[in-house]
XYZ file of C-alpha atoms in Angstrom:
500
model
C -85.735 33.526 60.007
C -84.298 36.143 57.962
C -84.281 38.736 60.406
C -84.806 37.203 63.354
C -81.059 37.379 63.956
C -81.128 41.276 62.722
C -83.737 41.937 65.248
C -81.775 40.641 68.403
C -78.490 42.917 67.598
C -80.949 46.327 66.990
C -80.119 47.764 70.115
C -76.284 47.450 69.882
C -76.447 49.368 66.491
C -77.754 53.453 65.420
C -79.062 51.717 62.400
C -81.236 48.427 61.796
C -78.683 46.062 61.001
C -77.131 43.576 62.746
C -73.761 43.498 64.664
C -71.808 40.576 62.368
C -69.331 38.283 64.054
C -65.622 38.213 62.608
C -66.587 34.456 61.378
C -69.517 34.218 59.646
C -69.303 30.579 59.400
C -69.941 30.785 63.225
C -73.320 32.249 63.351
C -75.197 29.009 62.491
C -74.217 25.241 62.842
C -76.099 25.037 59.151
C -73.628 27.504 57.390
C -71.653 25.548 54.449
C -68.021 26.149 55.452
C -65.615 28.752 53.136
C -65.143 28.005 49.893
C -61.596 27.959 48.517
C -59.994 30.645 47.186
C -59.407 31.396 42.953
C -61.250 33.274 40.420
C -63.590 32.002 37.700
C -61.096 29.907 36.171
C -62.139 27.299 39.040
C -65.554 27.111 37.914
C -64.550 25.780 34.345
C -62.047 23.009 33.470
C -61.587 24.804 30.202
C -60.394 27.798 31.385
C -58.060 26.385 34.017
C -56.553 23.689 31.880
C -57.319 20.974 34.134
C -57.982 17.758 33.234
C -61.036 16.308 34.550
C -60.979 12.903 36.319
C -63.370 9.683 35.127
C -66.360 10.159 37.130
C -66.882 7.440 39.969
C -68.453 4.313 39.125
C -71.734 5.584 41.357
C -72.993 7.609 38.501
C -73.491 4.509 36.451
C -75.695 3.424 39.209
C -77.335 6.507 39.062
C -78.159 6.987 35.567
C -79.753 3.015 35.868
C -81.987 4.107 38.537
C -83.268 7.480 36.523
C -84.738 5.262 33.554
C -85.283 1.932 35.184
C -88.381 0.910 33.396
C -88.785 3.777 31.200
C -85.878 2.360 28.739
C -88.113 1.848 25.633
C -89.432 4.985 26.241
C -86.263 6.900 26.571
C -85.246 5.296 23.554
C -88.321 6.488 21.207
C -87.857 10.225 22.896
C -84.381 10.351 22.000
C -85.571 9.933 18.044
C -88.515 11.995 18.288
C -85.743 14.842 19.988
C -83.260 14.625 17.464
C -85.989 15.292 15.097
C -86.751 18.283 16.673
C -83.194 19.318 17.578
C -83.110 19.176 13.098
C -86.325 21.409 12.730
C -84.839 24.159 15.298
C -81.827 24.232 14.253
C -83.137 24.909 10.066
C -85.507 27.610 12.393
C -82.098 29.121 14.235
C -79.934 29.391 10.501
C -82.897 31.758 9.149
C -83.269 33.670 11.969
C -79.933 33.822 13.863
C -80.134 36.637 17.038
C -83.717 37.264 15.971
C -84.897 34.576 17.898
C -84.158 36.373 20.727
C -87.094 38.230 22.321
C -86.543 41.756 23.234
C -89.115 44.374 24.707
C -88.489 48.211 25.735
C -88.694 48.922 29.361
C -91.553 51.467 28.826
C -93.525 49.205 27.171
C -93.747 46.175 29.991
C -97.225 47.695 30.545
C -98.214 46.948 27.134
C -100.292 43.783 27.422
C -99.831 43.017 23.117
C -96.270 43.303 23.259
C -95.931 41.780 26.887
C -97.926 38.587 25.425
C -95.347 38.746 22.498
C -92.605 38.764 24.094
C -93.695 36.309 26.540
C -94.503 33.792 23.929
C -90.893 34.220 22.266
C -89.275 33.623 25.607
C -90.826 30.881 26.943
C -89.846 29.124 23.549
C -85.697 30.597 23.349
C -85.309 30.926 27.603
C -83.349 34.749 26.826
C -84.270 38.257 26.349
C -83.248 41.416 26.052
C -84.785 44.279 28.062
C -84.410 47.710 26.576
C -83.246 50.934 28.952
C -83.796 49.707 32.090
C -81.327 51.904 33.065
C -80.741 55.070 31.693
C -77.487 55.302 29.525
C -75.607 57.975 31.263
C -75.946 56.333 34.531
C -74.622 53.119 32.856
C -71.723 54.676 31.821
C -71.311 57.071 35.337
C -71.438 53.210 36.916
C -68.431 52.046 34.365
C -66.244 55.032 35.742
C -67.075 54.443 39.120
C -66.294 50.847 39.317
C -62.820 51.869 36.794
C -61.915 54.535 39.949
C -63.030 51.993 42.272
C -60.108 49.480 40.788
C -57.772 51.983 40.600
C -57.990 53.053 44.360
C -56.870 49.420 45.470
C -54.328 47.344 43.643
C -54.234 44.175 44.081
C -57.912 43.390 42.811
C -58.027 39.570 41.757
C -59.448 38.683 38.281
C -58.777 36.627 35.586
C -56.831 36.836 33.488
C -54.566 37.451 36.574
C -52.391 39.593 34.327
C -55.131 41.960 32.928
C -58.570 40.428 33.930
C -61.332 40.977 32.382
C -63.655 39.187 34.722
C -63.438 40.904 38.450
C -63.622 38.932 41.698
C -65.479 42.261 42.654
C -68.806 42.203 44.717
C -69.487 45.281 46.996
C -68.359 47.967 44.677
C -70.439 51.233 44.630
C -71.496 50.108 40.945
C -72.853 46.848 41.864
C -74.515 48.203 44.907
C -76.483 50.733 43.215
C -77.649 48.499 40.433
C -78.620 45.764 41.992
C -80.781 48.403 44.160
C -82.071 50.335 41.832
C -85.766 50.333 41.062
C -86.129 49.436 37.836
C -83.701 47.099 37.733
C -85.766 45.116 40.681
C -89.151 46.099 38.261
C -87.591 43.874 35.131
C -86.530 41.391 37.721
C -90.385 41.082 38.626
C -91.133 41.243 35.452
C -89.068 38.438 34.634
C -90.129 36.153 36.829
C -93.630 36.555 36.105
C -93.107 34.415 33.319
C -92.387 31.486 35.614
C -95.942 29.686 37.140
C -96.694 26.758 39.565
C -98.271 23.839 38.186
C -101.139 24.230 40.868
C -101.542 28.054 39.728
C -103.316 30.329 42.339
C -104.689 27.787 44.275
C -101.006 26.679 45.514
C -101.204 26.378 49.130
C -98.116 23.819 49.580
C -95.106 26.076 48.546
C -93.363 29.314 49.942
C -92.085 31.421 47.012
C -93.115 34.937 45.594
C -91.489 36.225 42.454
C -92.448 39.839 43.157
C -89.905 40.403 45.712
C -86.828 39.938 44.023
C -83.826 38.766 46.241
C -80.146 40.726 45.851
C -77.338 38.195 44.607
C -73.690 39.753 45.028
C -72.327 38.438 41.774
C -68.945 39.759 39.606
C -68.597 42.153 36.958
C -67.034 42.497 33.738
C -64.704 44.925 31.809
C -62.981 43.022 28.851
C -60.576 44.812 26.832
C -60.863 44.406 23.133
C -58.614 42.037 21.997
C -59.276 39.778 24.617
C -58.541 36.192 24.090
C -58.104 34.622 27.630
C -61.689 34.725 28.577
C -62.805 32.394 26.047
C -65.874 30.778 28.194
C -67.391 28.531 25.853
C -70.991 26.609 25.922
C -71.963 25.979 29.344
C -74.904 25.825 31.828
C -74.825 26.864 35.343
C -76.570 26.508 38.669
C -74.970 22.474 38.788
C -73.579 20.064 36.635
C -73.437 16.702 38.326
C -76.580 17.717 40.267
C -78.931 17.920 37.719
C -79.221 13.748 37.235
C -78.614 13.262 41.024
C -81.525 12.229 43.189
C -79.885 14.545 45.972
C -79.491 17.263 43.322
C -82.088 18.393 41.002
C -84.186 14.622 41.837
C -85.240 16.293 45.363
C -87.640 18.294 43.191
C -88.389 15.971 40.370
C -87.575 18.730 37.834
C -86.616 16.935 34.869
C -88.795 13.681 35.731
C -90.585 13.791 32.404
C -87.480 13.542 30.291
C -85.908 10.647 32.449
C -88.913 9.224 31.593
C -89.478 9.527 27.933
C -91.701 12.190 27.526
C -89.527 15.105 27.172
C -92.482 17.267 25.493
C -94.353 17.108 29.003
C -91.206 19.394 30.239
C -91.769 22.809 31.277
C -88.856 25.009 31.704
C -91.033 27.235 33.194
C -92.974 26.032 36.786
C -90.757 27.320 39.405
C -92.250 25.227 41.995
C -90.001 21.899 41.351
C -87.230 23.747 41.995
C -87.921 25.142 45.821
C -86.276 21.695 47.207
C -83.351 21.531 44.806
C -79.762 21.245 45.334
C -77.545 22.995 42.949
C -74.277 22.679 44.675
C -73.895 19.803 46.533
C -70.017 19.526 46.260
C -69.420 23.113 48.261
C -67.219 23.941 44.699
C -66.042 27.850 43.877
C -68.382 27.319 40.844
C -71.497 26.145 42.505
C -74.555 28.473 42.980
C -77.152 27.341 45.885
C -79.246 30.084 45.321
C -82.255 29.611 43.169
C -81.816 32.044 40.351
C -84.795 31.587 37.560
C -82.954 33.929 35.396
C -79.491 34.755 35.087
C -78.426 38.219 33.724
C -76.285 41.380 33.586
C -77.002 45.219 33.242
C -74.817 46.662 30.030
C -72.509 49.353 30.910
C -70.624 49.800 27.396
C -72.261 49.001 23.744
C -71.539 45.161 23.040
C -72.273 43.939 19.317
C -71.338 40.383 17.852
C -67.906 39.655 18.032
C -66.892 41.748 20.297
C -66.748 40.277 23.154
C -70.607 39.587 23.317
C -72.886 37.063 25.103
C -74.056 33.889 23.129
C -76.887 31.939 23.632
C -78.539 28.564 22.772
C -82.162 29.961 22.287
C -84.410 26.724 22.205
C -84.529 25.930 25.932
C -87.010 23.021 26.216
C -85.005 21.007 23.601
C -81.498 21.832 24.524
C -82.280 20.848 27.755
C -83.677 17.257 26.956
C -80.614 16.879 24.639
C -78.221 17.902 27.215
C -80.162 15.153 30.309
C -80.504 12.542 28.009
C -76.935 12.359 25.810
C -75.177 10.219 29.250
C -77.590 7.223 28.070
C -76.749 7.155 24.454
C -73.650 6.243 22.642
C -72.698 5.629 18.989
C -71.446 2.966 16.931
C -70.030 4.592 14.248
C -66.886 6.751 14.358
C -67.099 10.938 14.026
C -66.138 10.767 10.991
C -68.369 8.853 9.464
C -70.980 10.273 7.344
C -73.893 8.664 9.395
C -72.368 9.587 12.648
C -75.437 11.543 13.916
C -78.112 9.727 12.185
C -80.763 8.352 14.827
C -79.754 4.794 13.913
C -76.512 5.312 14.800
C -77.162 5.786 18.400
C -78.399 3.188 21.225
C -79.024 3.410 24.748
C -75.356 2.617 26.533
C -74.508 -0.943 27.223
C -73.154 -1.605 29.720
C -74.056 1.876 31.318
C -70.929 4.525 31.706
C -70.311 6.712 34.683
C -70.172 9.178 32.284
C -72.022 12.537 32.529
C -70.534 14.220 28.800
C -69.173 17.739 30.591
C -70.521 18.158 33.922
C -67.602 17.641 36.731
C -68.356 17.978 40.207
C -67.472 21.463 41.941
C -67.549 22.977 38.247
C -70.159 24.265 35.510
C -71.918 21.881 33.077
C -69.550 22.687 29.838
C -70.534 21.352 26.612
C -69.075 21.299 23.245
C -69.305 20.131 19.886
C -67.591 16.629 20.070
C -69.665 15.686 23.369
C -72.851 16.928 22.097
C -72.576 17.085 18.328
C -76.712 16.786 17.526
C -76.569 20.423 19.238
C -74.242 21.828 16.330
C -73.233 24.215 18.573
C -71.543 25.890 15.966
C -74.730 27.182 14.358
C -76.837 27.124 17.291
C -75.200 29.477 19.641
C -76.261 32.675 18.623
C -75.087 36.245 20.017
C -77.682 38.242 21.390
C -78.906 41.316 19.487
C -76.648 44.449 19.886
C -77.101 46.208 23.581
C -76.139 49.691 24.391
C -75.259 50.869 28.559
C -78.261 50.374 30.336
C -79.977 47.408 28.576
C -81.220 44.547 30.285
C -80.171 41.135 29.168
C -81.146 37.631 31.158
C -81.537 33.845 30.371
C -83.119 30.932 32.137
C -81.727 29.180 34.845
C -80.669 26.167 32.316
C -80.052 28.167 29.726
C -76.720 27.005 27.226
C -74.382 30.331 26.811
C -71.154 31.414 26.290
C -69.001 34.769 25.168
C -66.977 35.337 22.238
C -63.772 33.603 22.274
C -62.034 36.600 21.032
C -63.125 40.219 21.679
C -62.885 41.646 18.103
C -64.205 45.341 19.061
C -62.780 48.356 19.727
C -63.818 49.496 22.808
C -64.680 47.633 26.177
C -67.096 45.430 26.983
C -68.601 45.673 30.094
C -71.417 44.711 32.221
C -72.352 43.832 35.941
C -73.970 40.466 36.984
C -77.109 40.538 38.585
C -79.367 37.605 38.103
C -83.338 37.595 39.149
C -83.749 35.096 42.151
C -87.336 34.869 43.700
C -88.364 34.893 47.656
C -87.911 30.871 48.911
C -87.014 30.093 52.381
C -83.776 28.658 50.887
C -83.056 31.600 49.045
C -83.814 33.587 52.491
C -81.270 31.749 54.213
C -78.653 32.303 51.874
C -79.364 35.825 51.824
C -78.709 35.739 55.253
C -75.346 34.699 54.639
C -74.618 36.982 52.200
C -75.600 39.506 54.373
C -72.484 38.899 56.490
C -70.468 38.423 54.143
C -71.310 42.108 52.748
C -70.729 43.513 56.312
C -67.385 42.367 55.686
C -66.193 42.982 52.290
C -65.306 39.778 52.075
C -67.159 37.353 48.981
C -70.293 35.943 48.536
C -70.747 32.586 50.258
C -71.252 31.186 47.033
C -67.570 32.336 45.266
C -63.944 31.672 46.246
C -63.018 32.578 49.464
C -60.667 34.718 51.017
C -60.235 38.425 52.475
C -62.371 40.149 49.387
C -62.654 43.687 49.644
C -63.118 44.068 53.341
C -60.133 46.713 53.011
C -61.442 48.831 49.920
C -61.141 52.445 49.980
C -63.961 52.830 48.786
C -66.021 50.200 49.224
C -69.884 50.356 50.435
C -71.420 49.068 53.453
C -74.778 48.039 54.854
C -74.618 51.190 56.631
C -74.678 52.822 53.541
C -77.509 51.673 52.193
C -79.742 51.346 55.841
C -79.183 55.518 55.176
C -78.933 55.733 51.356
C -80.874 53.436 49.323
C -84.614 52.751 49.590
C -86.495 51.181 51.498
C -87.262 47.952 48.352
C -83.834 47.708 47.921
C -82.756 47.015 51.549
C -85.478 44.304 51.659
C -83.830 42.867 48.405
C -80.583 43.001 50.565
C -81.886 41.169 53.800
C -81.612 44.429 55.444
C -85.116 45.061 56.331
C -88.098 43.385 57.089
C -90.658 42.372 54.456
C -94.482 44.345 54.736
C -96.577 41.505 55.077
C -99.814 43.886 55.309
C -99.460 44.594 51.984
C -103.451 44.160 50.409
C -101.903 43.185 46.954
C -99.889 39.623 47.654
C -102.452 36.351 47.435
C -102.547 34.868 51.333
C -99.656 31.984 50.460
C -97.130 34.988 49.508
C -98.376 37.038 52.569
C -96.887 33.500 54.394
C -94.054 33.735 52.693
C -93.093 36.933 53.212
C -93.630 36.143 56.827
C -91.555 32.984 56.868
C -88.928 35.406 55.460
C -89.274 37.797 58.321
């Protein structure tokens, strides 16, 4: 699959990659067409300005089907969650960016502070991992990707007028992160904390989570300051899609809450989520690669406030809160005292097309008058203090934002790179992205357009076939996966092979 296509251009090429075609949308009647062109103020209506339109009346229909005969239940669950939305968030005002799990990289070994750690993130979704990446070569990556910019004016980001997000994916600094090795070790590591509900015995399911997958994402350099990139609370990976039966239904992922027993949930079994659909609409903001966590490597010092990551760290109950608030609606006014009290709130009638924040094409954006039992304002904690070469990553359905105004002094600046496991859909996207890295042009999932394909500067598969080992090329779809290896259990030797 993956390099079946490699292996029939070998022998018109020195190295073993593939010769691309100038249209990569060509090369296989199942490639999504190009994505239109922008920056990441396409992903979010709140960034843009835009005004979202109603939802059509379809969704209604929708949100009947997903608790047809499960209505009592749904309706007890939603009181026994608000109950425990109250006791986290008493849990969160004590604790703040405590909650948040961090471990050192030297310690991942350590099986006490692995099983701590573990513990702590399976209840918030987010952690911090310490020095993945030595500081100095951090910082050397910040100066690259600075001389990189400089070299070819013109780069798009937004702000448009002094961005501080980068519609960058192929520079020399994101190339040699996302290959080096112990950035792909905490991406394993990770993703180790995921399981399948059928455990070792799983013989229905191609994935392995210890051969991390490359995903060209952007990068960040946001000048203190700062104002314009004022991303607030939002989930990715969908919006629409996660109630649609053509979305996140194809898996059954969040079957238990539809059905009023949102403390049967998991976060955590990864195998739901092989069939799923994350973009169905073909937006610039839609990811249709499976990414279990979501992260960037620090290449500055980021504290609260200045211009730092927040996060919603109770992952199991945000999540419930955020599937189920479409059904409910209130009688009382927002400014009534007993606005949020349980009473006050009763399963729609008649049902709403309404899905509070998610727009198709865009991110799932939430906020304090759509969601108020969140309290968003308390609950959104910044992650602890990171310094160039840290770690930091959040589940796939994880609420986050960044500081609406960077109060620092001094940049803040990281590169994207998310951990996404081996799946044949994942394998198949990487194929695409392959092409689109031959070409400098952007990832198939971001806008479209002519990219970087004339850098100075810029890096090529070439590079890296000669360069960069022999891990990271597989990561890249540039190399074939060893499925002799004696460690891998027999269903991730077959996966590795459907792969090849």
């Amino acid at each position: 699959m993956l390099f079946r296509f490699a292996r029939r251009n070998l022998r018109q090429s020195r190295i073993a990659f593939p010769t691309i075609p100038n249209n990569p949308a060509s090369t296989s009647p199942g490639i999504i067409t190009s994505k239109t062109s922008g920056d990441i103020s396409s992903v979010f209506p709140s960034l843009s300005g835009s005004s979202p339109e109603p939802l059509p009346s379809r969704f209604a229909t929708v949100k009947k089907c997903l608790i047809y005969g499960h209505e009592a239940q749904v309706q007890d669950s939603w009181k026994r969650l608000l109950d425990a939305l109250q006791k986290r968030r008493e849990e969160l005002k004590t604790r703040g960016s405590n909650m948040v799990p961090q471990i050192n990289f030297w310690n991942l070994n350590d099986v006490e502070k692995r099983t701590e750690f573990r513990d702590a993130l399976h209840q918030t979704g987010v952690a911090v991992i310490r020095g993945v990446v030595e500081s100095n070569e951090a910082l050397g990556w910040k100066e690259l990707v600075k001389r990189y910019i400089a070299s070819n004016p013109g780069v798009k980001g937004f702000p448009p007028n002094n961005p501080a997000i980068y519609e960058l994916y192929w520079s020399p600094s994101q190339i040699l992160a996302r290959a080096h090795p112990d950035v792909l070790r905490a991406q394993c590591f990770l993703m180790s904390h995921w399981h399948s509900a059928l455990g070792s015995s799983d013989t229905e399911h191609f994935i392995s989570t210890s051969h991390p997958l490359s995903y060209a994402d952007r990068l960040r350099i946001r000048q203190p300051g700062d104002s314009s990139f004022a991303l607030g609370p939002h989930v990715d990976g969908g919006s629409c899609e996660r109630w649609e039966p053509s979305g996140y239904g194809l898996g059954g992922v969040y079957n238990c809450i539809f059905e009023g027993n949102w403390e049967e949930y998991t976060p955590w079994e990864m195998t739901c989520r092989i069939p799923v659909k994350s973009d169905l609409y073909n937006g610039p903001g839609g990811c249709s690669m499976y990414r279990m966590f979501q992260g960037w490597v620090a290449m500055s010092e980021i504290g609260g406030g200045h211009g730092h990551l927040k996060v919603c760290p109770m992952i199991k109950e945000a999540t419930a809160y955020m599937l189920l608030r479409p059904f409910f609606a209130p009688t009382r006014t927002p400014d009534d005292p007993q606005y949020l009290d349980v009473a006050n709130w009763t399963l729609e009638d008649p049902v709403s097309s309404s899905l509070q924040g998610a727009v198709p094409s865009n991110g799932q954006e939430l906020n304090a008058e759509l969601h108020p039992h969140l309290a968003l304002d308390d609950t959104m904690v910044h992650v602890p203090k990171v310094r160039p070469g840290d770690y930091v990553a959040w589940h796939c359905d994880s609420i986050h934002a960044v500081d609406s105004i960077h109060t620092g002094a001094s940049d803040s600046s990281v590169l994207y790179i998310p951990a996404c496991p081996l799946t044949e859909a994942n394998a198949e996207y990487l194929a695409r992205q392959r092409e689109t890295f031959a070409e400098g042009i952007p990832a198939p999932d971001f806008p479209s357009g002519e990219g970087e394909s004339h850098y100075r500067g810029r890096l090529t598969p070439e590079y890296v076939m000669k360069n960069i080992s022999l891990q990271a090329q597989r990561a890249m779809g540039l190399a074939a996966f060893d499925v002799r290896q004696h460690e891998v259990f027999d269903r991730e030797r077959d996966t590795l092979q459907m792969a090849n």
